[in-house]
Short mmCIF file of N, CA and C in Angstrom, two decimals:
data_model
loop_
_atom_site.label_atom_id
_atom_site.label_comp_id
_atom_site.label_asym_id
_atom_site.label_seq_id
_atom_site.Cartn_x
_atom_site.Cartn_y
_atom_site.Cartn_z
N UNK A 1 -1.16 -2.12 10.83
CA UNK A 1 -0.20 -1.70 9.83
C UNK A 1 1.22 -1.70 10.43
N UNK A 2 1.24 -1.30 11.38
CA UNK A 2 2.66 -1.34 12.42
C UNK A 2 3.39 -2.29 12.87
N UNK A 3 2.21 -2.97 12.94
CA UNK A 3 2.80 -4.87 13.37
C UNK A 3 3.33 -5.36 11.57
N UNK A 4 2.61 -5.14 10.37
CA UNK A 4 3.00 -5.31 9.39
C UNK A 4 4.38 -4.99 9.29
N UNK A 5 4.48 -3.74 9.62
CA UNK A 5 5.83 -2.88 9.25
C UNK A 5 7.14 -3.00 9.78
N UNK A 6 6.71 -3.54 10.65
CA UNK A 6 7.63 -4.02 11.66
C UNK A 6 8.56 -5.31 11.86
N UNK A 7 7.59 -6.22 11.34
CA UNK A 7 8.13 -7.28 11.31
C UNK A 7 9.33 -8.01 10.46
N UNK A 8 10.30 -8.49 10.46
CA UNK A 8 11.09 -9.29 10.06
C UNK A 8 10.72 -10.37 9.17
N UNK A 9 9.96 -11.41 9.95
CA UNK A 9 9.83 -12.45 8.63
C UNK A 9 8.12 -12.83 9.29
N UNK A 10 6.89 -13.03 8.29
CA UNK A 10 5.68 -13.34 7.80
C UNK A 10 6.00 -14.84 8.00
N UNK A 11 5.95 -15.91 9.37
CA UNK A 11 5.22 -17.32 9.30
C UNK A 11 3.94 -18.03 9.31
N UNK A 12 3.09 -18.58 8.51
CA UNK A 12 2.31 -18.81 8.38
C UNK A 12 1.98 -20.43 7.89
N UNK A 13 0.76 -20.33 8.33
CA UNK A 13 0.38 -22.04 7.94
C UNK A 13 0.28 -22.70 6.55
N UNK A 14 -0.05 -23.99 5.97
CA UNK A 14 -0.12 -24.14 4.30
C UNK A 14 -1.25 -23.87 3.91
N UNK A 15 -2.21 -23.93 4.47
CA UNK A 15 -3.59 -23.80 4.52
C UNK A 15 -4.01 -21.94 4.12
N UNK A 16 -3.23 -21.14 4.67
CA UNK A 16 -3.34 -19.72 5.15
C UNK A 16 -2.92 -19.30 3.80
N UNK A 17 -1.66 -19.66 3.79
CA UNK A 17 -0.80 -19.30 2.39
C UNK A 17 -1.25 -19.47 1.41
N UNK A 18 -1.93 -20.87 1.19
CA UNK A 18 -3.04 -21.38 -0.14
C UNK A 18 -4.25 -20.06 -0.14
N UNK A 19 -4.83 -19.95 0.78
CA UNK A 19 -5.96 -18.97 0.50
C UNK A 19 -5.54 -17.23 0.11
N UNK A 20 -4.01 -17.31 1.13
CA UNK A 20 -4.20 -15.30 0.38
C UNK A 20 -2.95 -15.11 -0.80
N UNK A 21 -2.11 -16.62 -0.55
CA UNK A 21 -1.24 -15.90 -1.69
C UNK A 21 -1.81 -15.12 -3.49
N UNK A 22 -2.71 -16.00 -3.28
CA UNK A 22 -3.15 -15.14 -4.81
C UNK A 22 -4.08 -13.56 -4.78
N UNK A 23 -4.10 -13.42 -3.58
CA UNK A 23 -5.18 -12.11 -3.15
C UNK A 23 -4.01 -11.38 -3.11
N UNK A 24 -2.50 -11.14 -2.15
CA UNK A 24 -2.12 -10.42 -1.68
C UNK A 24 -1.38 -9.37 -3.06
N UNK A 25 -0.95 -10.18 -3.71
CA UNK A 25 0.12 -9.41 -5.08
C UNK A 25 -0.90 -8.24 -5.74
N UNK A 26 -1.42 -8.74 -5.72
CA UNK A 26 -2.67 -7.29 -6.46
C UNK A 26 -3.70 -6.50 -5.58
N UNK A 27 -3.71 -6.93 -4.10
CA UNK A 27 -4.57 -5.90 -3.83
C UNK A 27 -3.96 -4.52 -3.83
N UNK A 28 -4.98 -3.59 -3.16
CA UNK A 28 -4.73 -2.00 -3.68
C UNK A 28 -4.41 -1.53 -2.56
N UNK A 29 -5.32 -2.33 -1.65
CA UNK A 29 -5.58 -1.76 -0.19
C UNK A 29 -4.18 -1.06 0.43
N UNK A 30 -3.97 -0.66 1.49
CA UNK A 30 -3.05 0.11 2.39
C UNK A 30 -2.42 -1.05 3.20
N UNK A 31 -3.00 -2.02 3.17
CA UNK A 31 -1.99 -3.12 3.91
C UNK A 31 -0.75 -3.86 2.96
N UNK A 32 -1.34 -3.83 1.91
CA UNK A 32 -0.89 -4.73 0.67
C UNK A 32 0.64 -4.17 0.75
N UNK A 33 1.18 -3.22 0.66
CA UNK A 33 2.67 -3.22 0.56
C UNK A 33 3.67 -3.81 1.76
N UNK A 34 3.27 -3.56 2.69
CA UNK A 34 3.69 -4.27 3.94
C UNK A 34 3.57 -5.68 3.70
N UNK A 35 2.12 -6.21 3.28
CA UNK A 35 2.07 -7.85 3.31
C UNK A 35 2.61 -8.01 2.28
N UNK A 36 2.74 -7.55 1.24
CA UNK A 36 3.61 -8.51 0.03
C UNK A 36 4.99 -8.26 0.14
N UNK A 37 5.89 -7.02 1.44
CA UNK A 37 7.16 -6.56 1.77
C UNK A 37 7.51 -7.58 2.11
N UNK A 38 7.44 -7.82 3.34
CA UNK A 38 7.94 -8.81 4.22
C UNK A 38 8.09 -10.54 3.63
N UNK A 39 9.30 -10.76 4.15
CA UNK A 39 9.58 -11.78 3.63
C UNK A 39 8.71 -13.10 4.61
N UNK A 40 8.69 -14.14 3.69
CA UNK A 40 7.58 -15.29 4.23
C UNK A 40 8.12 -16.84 4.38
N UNK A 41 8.01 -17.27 5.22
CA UNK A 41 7.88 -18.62 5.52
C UNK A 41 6.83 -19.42 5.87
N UNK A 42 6.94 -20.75 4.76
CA UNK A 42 5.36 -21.59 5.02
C UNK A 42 5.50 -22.76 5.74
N UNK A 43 4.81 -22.92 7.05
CA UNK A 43 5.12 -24.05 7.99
C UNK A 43 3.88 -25.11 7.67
N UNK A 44 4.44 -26.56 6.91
CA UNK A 44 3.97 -27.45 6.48
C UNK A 44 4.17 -29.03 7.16
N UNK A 45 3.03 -29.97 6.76
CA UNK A 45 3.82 -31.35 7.69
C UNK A 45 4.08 -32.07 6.50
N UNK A 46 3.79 -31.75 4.41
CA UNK A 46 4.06 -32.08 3.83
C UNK A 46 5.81 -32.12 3.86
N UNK A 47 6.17 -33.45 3.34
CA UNK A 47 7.08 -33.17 3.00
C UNK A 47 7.67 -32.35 1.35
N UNK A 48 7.05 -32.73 0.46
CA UNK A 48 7.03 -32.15 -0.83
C UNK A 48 5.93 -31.13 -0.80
N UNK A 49 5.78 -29.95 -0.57
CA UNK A 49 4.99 -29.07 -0.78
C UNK A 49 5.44 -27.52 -2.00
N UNK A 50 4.13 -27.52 -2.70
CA UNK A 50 4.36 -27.06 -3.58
C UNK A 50 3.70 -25.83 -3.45
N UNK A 51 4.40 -24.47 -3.75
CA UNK A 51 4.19 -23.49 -2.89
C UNK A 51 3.16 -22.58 -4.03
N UNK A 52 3.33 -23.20 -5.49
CA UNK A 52 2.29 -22.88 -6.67
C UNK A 52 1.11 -23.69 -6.37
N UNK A 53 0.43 -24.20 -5.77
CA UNK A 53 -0.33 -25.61 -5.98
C UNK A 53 -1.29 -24.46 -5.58
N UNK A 54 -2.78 -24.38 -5.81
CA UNK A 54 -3.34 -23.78 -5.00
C UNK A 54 -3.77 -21.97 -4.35
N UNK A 55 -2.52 -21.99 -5.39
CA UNK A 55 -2.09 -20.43 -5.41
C UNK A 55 -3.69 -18.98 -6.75
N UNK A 56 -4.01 -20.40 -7.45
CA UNK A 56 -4.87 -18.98 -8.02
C UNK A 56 -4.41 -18.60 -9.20
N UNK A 57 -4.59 -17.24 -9.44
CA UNK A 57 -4.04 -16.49 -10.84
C UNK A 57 -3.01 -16.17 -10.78
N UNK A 58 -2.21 -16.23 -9.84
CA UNK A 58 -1.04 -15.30 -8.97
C UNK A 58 -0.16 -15.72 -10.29
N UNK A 59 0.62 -14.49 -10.80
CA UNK A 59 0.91 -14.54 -12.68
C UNK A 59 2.80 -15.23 -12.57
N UNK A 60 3.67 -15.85 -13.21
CA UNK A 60 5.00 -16.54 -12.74
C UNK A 60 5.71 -14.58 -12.80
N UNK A 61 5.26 -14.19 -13.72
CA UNK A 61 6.52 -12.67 -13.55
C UNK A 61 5.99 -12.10 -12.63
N UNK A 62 6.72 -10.84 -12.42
CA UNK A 62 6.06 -10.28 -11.20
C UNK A 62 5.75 -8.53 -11.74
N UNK A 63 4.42 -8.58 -12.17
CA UNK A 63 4.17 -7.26 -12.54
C UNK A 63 3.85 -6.55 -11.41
N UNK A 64 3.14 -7.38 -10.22
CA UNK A 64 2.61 -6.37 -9.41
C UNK A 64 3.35 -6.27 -8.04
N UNK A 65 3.25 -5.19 -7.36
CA UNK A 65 4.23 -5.45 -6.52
C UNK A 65 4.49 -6.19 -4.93
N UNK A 66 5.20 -6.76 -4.79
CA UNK A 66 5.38 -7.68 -3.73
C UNK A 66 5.13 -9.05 -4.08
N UNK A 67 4.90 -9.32 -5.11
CA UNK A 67 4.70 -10.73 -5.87
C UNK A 67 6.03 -12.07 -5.65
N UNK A 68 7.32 -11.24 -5.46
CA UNK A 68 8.37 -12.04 -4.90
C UNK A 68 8.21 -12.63 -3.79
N UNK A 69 7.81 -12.00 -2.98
CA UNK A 69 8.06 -12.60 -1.68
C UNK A 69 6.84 -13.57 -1.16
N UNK A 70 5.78 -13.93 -2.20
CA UNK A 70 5.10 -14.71 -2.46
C UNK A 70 5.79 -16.44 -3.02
N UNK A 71 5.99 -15.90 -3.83
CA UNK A 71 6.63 -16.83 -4.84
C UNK A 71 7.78 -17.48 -4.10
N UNK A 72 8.64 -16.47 -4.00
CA UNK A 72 9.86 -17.42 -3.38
C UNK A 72 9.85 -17.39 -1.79
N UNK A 73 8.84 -17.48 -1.03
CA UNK A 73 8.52 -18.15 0.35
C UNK A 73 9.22 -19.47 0.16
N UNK A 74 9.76 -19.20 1.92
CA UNK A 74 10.60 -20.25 2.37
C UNK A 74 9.01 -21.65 2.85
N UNK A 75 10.11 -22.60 2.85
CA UNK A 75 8.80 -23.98 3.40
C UNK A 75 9.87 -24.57 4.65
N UNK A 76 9.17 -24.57 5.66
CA UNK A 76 9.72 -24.98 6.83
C UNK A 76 8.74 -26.52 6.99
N UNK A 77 9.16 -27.69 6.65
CA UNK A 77 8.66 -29.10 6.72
C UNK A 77 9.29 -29.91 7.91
N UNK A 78 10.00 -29.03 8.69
CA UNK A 78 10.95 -30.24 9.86
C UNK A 78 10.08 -29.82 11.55
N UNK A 79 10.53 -30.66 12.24
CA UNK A 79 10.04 -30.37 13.41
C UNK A 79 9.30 -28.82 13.83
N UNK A 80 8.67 -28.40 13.86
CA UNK A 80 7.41 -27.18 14.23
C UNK A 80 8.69 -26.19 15.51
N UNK A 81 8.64 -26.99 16.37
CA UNK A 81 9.63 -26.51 17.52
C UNK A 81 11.36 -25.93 16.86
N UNK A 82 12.21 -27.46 16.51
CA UNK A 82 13.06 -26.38 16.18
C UNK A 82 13.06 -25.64 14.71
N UNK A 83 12.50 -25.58 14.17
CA UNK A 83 12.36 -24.94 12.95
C UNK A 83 11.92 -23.27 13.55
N UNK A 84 11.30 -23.27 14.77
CA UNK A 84 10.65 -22.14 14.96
C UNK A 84 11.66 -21.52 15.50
N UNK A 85 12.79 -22.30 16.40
CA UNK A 85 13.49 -21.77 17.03
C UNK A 85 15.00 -21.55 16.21
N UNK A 86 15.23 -22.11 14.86
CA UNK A 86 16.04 -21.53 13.94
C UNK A 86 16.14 -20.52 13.60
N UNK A 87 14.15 -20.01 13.07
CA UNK A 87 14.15 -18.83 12.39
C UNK A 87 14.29 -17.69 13.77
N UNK A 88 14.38 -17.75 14.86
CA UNK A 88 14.03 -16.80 15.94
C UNK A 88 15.49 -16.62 16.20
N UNK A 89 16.33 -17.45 15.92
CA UNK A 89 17.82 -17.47 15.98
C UNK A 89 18.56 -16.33 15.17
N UNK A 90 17.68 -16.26 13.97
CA UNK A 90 18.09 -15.31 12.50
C UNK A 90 18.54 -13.92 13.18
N UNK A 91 19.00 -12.94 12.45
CA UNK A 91 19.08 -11.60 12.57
C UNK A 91 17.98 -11.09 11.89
N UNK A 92 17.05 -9.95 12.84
CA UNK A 92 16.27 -9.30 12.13
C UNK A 92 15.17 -9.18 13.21
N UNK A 93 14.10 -8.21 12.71
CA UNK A 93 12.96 -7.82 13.50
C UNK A 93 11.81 -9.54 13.90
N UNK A 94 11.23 -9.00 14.65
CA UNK A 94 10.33 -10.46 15.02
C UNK A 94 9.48 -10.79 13.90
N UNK A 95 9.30 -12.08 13.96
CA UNK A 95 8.51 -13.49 13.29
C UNK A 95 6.81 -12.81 13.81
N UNK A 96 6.30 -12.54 12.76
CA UNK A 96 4.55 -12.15 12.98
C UNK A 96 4.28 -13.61 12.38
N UNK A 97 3.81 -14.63 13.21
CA UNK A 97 3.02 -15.69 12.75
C UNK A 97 1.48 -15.38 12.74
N UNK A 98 0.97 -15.90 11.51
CA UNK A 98 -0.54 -15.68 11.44
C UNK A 98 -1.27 -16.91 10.52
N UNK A 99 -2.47 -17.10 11.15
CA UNK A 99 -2.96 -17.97 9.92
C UNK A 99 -3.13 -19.52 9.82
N UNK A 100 -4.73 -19.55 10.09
CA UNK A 100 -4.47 -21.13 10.27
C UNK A 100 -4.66 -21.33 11.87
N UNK A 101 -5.90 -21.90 11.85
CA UNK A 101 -6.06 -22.07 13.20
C UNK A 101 -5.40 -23.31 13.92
N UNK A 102 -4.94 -24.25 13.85
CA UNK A 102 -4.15 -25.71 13.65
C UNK A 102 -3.14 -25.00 13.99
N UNK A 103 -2.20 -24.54 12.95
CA UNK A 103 -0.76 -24.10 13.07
C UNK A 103 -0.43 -23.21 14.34
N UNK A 104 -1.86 -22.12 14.76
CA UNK A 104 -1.59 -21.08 15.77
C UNK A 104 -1.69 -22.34 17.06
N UNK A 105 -2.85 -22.84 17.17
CA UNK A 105 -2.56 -23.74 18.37
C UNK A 105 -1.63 -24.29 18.28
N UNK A 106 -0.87 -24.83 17.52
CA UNK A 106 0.66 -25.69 18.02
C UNK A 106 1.90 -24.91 18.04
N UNK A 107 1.45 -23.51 17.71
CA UNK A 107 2.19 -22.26 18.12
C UNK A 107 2.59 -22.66 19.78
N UNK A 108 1.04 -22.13 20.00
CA UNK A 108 0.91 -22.00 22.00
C UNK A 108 0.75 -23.08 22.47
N UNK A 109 0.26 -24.25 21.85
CA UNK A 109 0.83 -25.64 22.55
C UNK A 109 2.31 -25.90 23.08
N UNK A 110 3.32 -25.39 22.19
CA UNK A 110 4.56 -25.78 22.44
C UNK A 110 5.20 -24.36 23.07
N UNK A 111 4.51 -23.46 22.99
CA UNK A 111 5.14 -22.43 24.20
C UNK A 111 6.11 -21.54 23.25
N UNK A 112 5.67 -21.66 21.56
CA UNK A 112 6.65 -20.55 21.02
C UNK A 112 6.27 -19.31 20.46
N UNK A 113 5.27 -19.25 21.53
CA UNK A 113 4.53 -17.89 20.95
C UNK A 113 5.19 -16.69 22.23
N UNK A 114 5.71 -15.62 21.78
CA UNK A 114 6.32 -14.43 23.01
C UNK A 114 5.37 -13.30 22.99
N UNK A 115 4.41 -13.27 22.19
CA UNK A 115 3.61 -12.27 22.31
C UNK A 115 2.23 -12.90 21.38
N UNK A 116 1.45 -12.24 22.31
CA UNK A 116 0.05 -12.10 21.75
C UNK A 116 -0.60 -11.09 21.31
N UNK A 117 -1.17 -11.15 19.53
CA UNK A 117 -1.92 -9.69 19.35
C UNK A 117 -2.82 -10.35 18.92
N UNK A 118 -3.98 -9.97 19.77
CA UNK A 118 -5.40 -10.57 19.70
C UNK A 118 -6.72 -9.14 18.71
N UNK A 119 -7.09 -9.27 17.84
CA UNK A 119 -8.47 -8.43 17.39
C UNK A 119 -9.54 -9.24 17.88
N UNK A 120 -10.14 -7.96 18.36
CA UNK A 120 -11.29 -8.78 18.67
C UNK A 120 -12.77 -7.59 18.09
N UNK A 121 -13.09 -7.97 17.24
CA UNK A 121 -14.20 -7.95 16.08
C UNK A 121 -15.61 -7.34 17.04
N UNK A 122 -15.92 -6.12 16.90
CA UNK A 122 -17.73 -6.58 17.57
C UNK A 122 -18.65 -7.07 17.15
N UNK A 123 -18.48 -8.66 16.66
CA UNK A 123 -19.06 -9.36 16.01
C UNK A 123 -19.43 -10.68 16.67
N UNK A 124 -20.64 -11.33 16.66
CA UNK A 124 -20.81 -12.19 17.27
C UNK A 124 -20.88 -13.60 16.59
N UNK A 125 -20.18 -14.40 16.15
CA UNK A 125 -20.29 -15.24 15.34
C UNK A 125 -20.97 -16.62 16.22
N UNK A 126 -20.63 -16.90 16.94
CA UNK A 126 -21.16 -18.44 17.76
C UNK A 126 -20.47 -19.22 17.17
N UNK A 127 -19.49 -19.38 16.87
CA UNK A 127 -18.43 -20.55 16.52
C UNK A 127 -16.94 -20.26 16.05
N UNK A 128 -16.59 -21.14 16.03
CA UNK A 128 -14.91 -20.81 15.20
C UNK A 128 -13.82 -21.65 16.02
N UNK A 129 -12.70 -21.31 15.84
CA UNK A 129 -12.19 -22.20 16.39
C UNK A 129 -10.84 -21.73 17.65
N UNK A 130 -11.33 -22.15 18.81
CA UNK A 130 -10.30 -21.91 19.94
C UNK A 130 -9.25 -22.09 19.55
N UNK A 131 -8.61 -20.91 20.37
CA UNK A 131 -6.63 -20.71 19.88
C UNK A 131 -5.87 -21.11 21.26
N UNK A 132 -6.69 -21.66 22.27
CA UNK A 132 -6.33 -21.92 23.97
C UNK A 132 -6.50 -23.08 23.89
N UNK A 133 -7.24 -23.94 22.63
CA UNK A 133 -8.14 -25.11 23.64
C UNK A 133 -6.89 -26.26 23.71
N UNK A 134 -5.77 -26.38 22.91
CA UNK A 134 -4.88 -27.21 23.85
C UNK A 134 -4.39 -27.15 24.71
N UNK A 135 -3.97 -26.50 25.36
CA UNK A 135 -3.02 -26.18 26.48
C UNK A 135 -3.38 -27.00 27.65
N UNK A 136 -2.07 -27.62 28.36
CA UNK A 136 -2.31 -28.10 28.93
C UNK A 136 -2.71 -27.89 30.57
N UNK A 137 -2.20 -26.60 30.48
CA UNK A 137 -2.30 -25.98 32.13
C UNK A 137 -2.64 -24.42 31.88
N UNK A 138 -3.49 -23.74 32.55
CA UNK A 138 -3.86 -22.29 32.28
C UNK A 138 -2.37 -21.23 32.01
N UNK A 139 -2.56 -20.95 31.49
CA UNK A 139 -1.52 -19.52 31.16
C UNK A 139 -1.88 -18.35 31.64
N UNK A 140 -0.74 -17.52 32.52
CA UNK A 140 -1.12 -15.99 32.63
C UNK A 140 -1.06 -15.30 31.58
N UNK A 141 -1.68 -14.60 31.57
CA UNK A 141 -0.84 -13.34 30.08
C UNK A 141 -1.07 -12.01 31.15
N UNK A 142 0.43 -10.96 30.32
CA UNK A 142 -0.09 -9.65 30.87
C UNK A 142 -0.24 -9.01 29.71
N UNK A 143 -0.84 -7.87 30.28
CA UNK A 143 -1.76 -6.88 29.36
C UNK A 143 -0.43 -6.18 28.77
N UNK A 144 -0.07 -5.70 27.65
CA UNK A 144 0.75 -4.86 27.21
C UNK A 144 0.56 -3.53 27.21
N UNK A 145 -0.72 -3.95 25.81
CA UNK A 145 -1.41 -2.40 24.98
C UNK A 145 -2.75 -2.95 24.44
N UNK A 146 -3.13 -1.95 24.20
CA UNK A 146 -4.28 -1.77 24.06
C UNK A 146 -4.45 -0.76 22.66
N UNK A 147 -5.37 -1.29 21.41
CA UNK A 147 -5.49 0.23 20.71
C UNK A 147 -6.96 -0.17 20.32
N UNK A 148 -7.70 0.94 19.89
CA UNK A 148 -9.25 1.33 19.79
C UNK A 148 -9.47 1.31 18.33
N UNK A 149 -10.41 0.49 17.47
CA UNK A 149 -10.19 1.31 16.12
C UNK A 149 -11.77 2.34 15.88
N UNK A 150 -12.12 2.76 15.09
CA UNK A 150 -13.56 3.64 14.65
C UNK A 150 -14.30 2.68 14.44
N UNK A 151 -13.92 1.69 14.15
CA UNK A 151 -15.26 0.62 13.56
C UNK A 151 -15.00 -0.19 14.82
N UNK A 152 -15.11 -0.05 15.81
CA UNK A 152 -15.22 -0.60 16.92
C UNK A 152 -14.17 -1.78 17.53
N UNK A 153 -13.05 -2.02 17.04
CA UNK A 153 -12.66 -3.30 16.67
C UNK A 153 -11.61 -2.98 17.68
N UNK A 154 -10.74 -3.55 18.31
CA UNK A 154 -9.83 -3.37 19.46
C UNK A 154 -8.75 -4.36 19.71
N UNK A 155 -8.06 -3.94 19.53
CA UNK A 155 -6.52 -4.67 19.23
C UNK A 155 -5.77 -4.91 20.63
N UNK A 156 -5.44 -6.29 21.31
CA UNK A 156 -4.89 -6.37 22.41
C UNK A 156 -3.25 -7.21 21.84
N UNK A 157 -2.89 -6.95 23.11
CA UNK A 157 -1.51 -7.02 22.70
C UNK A 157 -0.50 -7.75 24.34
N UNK A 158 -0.71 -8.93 24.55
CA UNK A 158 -0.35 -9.99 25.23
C UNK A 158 0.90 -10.73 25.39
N UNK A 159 1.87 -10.76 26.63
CA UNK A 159 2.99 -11.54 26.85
C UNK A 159 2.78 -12.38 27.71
N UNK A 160 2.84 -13.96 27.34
CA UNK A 160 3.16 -14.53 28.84
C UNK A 160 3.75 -14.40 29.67
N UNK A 161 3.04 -14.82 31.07
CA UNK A 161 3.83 -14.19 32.46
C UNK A 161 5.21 -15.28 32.31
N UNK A 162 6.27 -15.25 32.94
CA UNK A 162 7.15 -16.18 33.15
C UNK A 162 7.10 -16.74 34.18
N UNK A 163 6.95 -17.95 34.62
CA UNK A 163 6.88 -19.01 35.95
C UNK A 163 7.75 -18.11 36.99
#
């Protein structure tokens, strides 16, 4: 919720955006005001991308709340690198990128990720998809923080070392 609250601007993949924009405007839950607060940018390799396409029931007025910042999400279609390094340029709290396993690896492929917040689930799935497996040379990370939840679930919180 803190990392929600905190953040400045919501970047995310087209793929990510297609699946929760129509969930987020109406849920009830305790996250929902934070995720539909924060303002959003959608990182695409379309060039014409249509930010309704895909979207669901999600209604054109906005009865429910946080439905704006759905709707009028920014689309970042130019180079991945400086586009990332425009919005990091902005005034305002940090860029929470999420979403989209593709988009997160070419996050840490290109080295524009400054922090890592990793959940890690006590769940054993046997598959999914690596967020390391490009890289071309091992990375340090240091440990930041650490938080515990009741349902077992444990939140790490990661900076790369600097050379």
């Amino acid at each position: 919720m803190e990392t929600l609250q905190q953040a400045g601007l919501h970047a995310m993949g087209s793929h990510f955006y297609n699946e929760v924009a129509s969930y987020w405007p109406s849920a009830t839950n305790s996250t929902a005001a934070p995720m539909n607060d924060i303002a959003k940018v959608v990182f695409t390799r379309q060039k014409l991308f249509d930010l309704h396409a895909g979207r669901g029931n999600v209604p054109a007025q906005e009865p429910f709340h946080g439905v704006a910042s759905w709707v009028s999400a920014g689309v970042a279609n130019g180079d991945l690198p400086e586009e990332m390094l425009r919005l990091k340029q902005e005034p305002g709290n940090y860029i929470l990128a999420q979403g989209g396993a593709n988009f997160a690896r070419s996050l840490v492929e290109l080295g524009l990720v400054d922090e890592y917040r990793l959940v890690i689930h006590p769940v054993a799935l046997g598959s999914g998809f690596p967020l390391f497996s490009d890289l071309q040379q091992p990375m340090d990370l240091e440990l930041i923080s650490t938080t515990h939840f009741r349902a077992g679930a444990m939140a790490l919180v990661y900076r790369p070392v600097s050379a």
